[in-house]
Tab-separated table of N, CA and C in Angstrom:
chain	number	residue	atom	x	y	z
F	1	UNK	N	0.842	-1.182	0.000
F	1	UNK	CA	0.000	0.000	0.000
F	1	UNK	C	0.884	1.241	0.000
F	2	UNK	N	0.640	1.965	-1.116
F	2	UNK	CA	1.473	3.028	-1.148
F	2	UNK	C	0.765	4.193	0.192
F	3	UNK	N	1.878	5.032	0.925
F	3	UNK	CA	2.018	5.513	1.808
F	3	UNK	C	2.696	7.611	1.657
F	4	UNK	N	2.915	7.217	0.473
F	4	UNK	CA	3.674	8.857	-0.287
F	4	UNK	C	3.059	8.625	-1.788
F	5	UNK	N	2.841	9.623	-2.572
F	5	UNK	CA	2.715	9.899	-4.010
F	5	UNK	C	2.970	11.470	-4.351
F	6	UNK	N	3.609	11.093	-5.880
F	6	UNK	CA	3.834	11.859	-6.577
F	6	UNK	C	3.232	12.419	-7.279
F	7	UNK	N	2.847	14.076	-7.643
F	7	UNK	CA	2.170	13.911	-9.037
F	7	UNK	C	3.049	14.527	-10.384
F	8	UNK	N	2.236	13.499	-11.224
F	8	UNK	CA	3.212	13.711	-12.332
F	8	UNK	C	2.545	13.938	-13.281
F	9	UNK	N	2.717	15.538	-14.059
F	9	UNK	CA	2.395	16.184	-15.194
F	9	UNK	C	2.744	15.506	-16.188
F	10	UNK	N	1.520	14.918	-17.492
F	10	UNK	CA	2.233	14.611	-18.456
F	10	UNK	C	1.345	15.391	-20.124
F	11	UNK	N	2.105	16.004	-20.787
F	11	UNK	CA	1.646	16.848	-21.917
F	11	UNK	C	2.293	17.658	-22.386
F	12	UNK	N	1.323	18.930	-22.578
F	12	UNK	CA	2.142	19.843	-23.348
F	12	UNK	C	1.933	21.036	-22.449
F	13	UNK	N	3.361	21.935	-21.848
F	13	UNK	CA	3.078	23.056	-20.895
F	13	UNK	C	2.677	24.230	-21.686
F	14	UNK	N	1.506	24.841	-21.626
F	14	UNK	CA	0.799	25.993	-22.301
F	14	UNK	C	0.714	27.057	-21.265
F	15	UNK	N	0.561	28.316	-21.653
F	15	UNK	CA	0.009	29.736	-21.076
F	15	UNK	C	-1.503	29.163	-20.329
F	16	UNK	N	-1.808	28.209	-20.713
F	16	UNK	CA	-3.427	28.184	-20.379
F	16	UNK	C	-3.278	27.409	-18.805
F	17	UNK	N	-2.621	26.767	-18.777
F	17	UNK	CA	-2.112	25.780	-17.490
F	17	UNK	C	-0.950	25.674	-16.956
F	18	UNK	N	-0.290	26.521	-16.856
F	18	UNK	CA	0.881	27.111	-16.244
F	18	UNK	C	0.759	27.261	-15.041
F	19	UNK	N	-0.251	27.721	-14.692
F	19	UNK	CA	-0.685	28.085	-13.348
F	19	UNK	C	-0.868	26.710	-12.593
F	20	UNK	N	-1.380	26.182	-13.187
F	20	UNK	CA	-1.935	24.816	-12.564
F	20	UNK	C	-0.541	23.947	-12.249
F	21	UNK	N	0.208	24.092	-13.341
F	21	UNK	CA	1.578	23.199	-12.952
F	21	UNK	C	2.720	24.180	-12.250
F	22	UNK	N	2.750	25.260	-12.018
F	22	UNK	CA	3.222	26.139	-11.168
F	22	UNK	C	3.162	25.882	-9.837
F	23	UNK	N	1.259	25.747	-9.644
F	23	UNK	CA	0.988	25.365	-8.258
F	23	UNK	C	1.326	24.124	-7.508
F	24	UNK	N	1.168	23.207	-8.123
F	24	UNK	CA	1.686	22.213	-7.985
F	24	UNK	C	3.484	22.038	-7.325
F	25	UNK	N	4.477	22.195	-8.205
F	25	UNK	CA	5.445	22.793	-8.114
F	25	UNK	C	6.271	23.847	-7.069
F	26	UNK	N	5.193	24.241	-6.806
F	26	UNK	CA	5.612	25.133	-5.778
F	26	UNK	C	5.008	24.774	-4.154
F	27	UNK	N	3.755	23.362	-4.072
F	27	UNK	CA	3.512	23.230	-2.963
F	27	UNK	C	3.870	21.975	-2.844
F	28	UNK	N	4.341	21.291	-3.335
F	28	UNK	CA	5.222	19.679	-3.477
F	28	UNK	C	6.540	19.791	-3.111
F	29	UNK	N	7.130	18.529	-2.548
F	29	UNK	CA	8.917	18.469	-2.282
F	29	UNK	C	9.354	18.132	-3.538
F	30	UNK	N	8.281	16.808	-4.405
F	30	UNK	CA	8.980	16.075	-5.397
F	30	UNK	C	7.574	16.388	-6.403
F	31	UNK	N	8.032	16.158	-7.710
F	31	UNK	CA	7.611	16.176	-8.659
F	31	UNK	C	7.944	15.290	-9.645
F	32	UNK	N	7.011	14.958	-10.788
F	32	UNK	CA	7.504	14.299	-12.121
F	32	UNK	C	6.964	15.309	-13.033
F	33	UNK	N	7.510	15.492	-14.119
F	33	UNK	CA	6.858	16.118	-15.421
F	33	UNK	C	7.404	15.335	-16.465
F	34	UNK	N	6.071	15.208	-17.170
F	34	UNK	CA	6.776	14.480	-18.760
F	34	UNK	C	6.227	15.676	-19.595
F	35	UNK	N	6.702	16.970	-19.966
F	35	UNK	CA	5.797	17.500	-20.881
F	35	UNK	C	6.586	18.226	-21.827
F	36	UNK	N	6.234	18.282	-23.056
F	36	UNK	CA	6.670	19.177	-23.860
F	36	UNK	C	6.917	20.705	-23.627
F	37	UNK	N	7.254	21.480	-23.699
F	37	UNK	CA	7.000	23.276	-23.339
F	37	UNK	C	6.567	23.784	-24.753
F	38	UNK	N	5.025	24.179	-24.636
F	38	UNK	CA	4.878	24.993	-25.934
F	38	UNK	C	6.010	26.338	-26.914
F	39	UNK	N	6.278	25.952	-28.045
F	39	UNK	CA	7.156	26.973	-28.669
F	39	UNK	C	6.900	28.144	-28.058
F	40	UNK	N	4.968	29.020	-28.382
F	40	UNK	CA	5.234	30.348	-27.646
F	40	UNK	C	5.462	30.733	-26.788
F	41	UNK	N	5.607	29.905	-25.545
F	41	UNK	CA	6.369	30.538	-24.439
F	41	UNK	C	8.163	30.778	-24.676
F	42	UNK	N	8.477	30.318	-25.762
F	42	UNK	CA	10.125	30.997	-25.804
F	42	UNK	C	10.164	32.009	-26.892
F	43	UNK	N	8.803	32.509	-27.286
F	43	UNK	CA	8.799	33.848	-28.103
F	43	UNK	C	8.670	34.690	-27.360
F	44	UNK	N	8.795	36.167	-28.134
F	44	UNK	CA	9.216	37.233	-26.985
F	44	UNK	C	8.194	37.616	-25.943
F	45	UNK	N	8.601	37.816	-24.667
F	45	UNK	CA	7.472	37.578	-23.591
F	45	UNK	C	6.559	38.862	-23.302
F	46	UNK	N	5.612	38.244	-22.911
F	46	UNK	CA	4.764	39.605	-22.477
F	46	UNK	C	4.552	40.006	-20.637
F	47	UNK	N	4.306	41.053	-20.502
F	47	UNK	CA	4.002	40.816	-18.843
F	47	UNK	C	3.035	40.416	-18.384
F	48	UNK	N	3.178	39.128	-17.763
F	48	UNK	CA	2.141	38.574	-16.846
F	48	UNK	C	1.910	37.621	-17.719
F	49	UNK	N	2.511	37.107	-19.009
F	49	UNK	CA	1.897	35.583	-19.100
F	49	UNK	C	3.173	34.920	-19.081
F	50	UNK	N	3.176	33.891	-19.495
F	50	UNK	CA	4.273	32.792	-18.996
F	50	UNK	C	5.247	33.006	-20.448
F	51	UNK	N	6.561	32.908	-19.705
F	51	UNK	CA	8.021	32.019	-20.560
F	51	UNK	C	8.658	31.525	-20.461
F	52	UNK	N	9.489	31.113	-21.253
F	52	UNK	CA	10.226	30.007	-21.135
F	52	UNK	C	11.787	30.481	-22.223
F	53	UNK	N	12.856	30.465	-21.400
F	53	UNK	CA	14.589	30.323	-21.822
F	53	UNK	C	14.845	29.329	-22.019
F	54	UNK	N	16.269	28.964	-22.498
F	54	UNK	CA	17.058	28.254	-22.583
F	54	UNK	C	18.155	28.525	-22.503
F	55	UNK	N	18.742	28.516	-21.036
F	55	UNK	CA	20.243	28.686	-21.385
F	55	UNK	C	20.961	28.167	-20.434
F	56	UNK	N	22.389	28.101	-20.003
F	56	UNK	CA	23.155	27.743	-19.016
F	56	UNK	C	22.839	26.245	-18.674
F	57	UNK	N	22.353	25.295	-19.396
F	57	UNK	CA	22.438	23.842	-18.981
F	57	UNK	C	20.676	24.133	-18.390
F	58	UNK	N	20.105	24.879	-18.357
F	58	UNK	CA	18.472	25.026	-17.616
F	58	UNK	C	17.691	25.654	-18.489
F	59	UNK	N	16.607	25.247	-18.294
F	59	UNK	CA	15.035	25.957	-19.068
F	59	UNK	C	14.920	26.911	-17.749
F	60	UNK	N	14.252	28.052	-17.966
F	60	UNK	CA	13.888	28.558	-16.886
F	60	UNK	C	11.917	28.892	-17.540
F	61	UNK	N	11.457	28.628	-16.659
F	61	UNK	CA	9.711	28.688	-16.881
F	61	UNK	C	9.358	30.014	-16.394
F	62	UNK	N	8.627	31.423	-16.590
F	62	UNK	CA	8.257	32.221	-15.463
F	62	UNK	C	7.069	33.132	-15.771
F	63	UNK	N	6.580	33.626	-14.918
F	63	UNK	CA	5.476	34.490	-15.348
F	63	UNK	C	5.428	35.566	-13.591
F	64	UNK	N	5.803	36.475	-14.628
F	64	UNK	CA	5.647	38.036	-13.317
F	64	UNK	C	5.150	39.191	-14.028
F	65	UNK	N	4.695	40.305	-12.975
F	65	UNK	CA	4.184	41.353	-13.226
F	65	UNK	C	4.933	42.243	-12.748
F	66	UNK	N	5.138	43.707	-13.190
F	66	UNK	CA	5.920	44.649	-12.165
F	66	UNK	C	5.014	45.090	-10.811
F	67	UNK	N	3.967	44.912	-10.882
F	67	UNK	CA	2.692	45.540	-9.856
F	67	UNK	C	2.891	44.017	-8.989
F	68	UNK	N	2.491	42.652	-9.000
F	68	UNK	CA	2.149	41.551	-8.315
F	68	UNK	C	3.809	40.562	-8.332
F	69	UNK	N	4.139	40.734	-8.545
F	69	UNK	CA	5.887	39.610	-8.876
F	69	UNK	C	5.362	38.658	-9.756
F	70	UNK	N	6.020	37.464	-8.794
F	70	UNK	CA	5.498	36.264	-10.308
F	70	UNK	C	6.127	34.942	-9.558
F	71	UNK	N	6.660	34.325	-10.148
F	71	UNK	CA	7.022	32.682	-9.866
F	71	UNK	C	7.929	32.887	-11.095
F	72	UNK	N	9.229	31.927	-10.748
F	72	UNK	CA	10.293	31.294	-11.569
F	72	UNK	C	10.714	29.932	-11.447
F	73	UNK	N	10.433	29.301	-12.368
F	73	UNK	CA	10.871	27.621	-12.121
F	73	UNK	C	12.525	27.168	-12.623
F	74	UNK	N	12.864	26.677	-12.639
F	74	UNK	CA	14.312	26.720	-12.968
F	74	UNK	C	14.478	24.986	-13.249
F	75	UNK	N	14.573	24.686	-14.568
F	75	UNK	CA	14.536	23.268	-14.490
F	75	UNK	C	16.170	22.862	-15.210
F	76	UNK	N	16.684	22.075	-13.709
F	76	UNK	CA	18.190	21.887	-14.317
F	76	UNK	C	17.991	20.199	-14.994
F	77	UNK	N	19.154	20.713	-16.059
F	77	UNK	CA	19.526	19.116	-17.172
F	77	UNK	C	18.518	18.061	-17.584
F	78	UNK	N	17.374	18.067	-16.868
F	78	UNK	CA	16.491	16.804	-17.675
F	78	UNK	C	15.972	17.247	-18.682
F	79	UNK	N	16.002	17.756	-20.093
F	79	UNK	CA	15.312	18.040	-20.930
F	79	UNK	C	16.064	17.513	-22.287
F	80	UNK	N	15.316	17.894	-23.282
F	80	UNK	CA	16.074	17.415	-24.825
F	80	UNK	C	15.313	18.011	-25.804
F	81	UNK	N	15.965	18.867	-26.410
F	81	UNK	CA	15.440	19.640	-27.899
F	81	UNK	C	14.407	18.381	-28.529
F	82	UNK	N	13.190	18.922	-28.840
F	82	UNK	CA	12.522	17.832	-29.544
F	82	UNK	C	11.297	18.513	-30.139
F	83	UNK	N	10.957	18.353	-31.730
F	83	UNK	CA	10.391	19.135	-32.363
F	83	UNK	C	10.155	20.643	-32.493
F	84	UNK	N	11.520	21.060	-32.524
F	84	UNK	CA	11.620	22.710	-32.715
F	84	UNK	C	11.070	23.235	-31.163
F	85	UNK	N	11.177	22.451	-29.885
F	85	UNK	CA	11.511	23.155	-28.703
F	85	UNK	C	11.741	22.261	-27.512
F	86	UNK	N	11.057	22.011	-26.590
F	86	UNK	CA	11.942	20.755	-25.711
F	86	UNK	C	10.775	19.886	-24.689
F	87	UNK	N	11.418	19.284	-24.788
F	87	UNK	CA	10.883	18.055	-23.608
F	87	UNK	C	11.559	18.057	-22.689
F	88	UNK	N	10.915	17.858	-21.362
F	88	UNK	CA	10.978	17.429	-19.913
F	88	UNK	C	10.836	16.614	-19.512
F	89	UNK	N	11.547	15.769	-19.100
F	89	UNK	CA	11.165	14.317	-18.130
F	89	UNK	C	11.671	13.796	-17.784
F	90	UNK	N	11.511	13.975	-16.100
F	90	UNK	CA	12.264	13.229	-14.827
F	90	UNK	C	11.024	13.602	-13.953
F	91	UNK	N	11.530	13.411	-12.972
F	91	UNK	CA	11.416	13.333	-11.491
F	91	UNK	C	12.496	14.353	-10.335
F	92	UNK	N	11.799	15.205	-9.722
F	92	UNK	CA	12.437	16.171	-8.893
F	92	UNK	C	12.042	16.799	-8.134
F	93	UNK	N	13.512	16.735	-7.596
F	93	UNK	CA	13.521	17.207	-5.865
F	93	UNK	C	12.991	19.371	-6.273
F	94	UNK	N	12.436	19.419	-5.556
F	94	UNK	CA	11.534	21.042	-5.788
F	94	UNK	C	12.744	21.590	-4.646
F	95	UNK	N	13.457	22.363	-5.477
F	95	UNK	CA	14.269	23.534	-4.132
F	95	UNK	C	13.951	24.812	-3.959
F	96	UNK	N	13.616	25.710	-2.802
F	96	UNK	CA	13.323	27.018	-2.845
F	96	UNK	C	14.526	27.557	-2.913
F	97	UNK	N	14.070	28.560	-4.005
F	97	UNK	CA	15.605	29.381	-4.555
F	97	UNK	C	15.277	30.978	-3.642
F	98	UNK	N	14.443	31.079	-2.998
F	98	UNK	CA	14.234	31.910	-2.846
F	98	UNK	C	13.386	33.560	-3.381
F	99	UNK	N	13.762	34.908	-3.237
F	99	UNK	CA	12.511	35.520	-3.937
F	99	UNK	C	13.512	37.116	-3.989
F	100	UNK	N	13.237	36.849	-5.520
F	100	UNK	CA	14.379	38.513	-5.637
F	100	UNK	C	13.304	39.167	-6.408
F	101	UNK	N	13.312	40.586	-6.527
F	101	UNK	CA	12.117	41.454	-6.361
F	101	UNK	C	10.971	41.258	-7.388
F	102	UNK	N	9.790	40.430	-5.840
F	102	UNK	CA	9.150	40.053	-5.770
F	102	UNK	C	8.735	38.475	-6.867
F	103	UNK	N	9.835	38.257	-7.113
F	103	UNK	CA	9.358	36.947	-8.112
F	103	UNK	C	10.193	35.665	-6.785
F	104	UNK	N	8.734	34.729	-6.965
F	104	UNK	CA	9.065	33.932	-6.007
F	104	UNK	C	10.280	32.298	-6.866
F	105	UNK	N	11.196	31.799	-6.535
F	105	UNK	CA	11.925	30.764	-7.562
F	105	UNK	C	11.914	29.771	-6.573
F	106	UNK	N	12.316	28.651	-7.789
F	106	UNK	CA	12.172	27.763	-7.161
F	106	UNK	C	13.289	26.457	-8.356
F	107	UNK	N	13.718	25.757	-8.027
F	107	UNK	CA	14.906	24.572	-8.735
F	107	UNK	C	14.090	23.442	-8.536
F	108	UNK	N	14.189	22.361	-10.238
F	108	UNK	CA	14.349	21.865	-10.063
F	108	UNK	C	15.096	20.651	-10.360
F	109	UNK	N	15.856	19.985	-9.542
F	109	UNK	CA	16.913	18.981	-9.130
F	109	UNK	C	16.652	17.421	-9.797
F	110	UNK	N	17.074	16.879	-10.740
F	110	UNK	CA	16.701	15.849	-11.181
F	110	UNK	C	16.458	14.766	-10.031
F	111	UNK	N	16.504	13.839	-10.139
F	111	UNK	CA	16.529	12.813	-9.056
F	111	UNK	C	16.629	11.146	-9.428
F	112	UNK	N	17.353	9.971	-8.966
F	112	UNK	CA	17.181	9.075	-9.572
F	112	UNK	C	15.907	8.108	-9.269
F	113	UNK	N	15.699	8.202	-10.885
F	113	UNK	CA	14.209	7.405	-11.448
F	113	UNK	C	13.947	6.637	-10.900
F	114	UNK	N	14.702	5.461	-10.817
F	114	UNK	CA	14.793	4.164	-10.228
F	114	UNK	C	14.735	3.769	-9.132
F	115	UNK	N	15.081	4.492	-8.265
F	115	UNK	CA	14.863	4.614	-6.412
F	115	UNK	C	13.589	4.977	-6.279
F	116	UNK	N	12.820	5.879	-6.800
F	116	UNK	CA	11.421	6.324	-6.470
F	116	UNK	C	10.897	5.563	-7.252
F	117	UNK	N	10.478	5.015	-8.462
F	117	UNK	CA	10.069	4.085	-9.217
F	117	UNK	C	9.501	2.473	-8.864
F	118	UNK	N	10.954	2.385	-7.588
F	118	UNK	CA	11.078	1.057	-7.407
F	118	UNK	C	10.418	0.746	-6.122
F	119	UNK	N	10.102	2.076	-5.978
F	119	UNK	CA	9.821	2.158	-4.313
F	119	UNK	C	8.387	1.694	-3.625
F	120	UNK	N	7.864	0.595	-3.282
F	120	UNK	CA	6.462	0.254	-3.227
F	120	UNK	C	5.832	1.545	-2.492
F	121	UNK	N	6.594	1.849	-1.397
F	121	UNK	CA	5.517	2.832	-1.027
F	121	UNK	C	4.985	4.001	-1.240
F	122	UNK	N	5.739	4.323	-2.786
F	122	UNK	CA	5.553	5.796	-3.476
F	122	UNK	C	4.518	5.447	-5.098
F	123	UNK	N	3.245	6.407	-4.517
F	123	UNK	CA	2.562	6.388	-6.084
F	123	UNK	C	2.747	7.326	-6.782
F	124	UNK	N	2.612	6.955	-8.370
F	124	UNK	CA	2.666	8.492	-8.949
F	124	UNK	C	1.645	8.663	-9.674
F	125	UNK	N	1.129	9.639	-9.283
F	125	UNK	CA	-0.085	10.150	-9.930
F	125	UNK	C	-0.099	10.640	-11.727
F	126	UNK	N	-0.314	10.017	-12.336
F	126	UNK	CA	-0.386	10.922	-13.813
F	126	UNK	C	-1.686	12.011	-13.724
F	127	UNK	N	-1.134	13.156	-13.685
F	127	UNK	CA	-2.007	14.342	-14.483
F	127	UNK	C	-1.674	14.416	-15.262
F	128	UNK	N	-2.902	14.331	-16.036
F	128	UNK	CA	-2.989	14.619	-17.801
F	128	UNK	C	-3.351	15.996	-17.986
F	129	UNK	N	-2.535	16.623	-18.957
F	129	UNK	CA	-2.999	18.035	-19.251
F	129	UNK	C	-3.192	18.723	-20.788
C-alpha cells in the first residue's frame, strides 16, 4: 500500500495551465513532469503571461508582473530539444531558490528514477494536461 505519491504532469506546458503546474510545483517536495513546453512561451514575452529560456544547462519557466511579482521555475539538465523546442522528463527534488524582487523561484533537481520508481511505497499520480 502506497504511503507517499507523486504527481506527475504529463503533456504539453501551455500559457493556459501554467498556473496549474506552477501550483503544484511550488507546494510539493517532489515532482515528475513528462511535458513538452509549448514553442510560444520561448517567443518574446509579455508581462504577466508565462516564458520560457534556454540557457546555461536550464530551461527557466516564469510568469511576473511589475505591480504583483510572479514565480520562476528553474529546471536543471532533464530536458532534450525535440520538435523545434523541448521536452521534460524526470522526477524532482523542488528547491526554494528563494525571492528577488518580488518573483518567487524555485529549482528543479533531477533525481534518480529508479529509487522512487522502485519504491512500493511511493505512487505516482499521472495528471494529464
Amino acid at each position: 500500500m502506497a504511503k507517499r505519491h507523486i504527481r506527475k504532469f504529463t503533456g504539453e506546458l501551455t500559457c493556459e495551465n501554467f498556473e496549474r503546474v506552477a501550483d503544484v510545483i511550488f507546494e510539493d517536495d517532489i515532482v515528475a513532469l513528462d511535458l513538452l513546453i509549448d514553442r510560444a512561451l520561448f517567443e518574446e514575452s509579455v508581462e504577466g503571461r508565462p516564458s520560457a529560456s534556454c540557457y546555461d544547462n536550464k530551461i527557466v519557466v516564469s510568469r511576473s508582473t511589475l505591480m504583483d511579482g510572479g514565480v520562476e521555475i528553474n529546471i536543471n539538465d532533464a530536458y532534450s530539444a525535440q520538435w523545434g523546442t523541448y521536452r521534460v522528463d524526470g522526477i524532482f527534488t523542488v528547491k526554494p531558490g528563494g525571492m528577488f524582487q518580488g518573483v518567487s523561484c524555485v529549482g528543479l533537481i533531477p533525481t534518480d528514477e529508479a529509487q522512487v520508481k522502485l519504491n512500493p511505497e511511493v505512487r505516482i499520480i499521472d495528471i494529464r494536461l
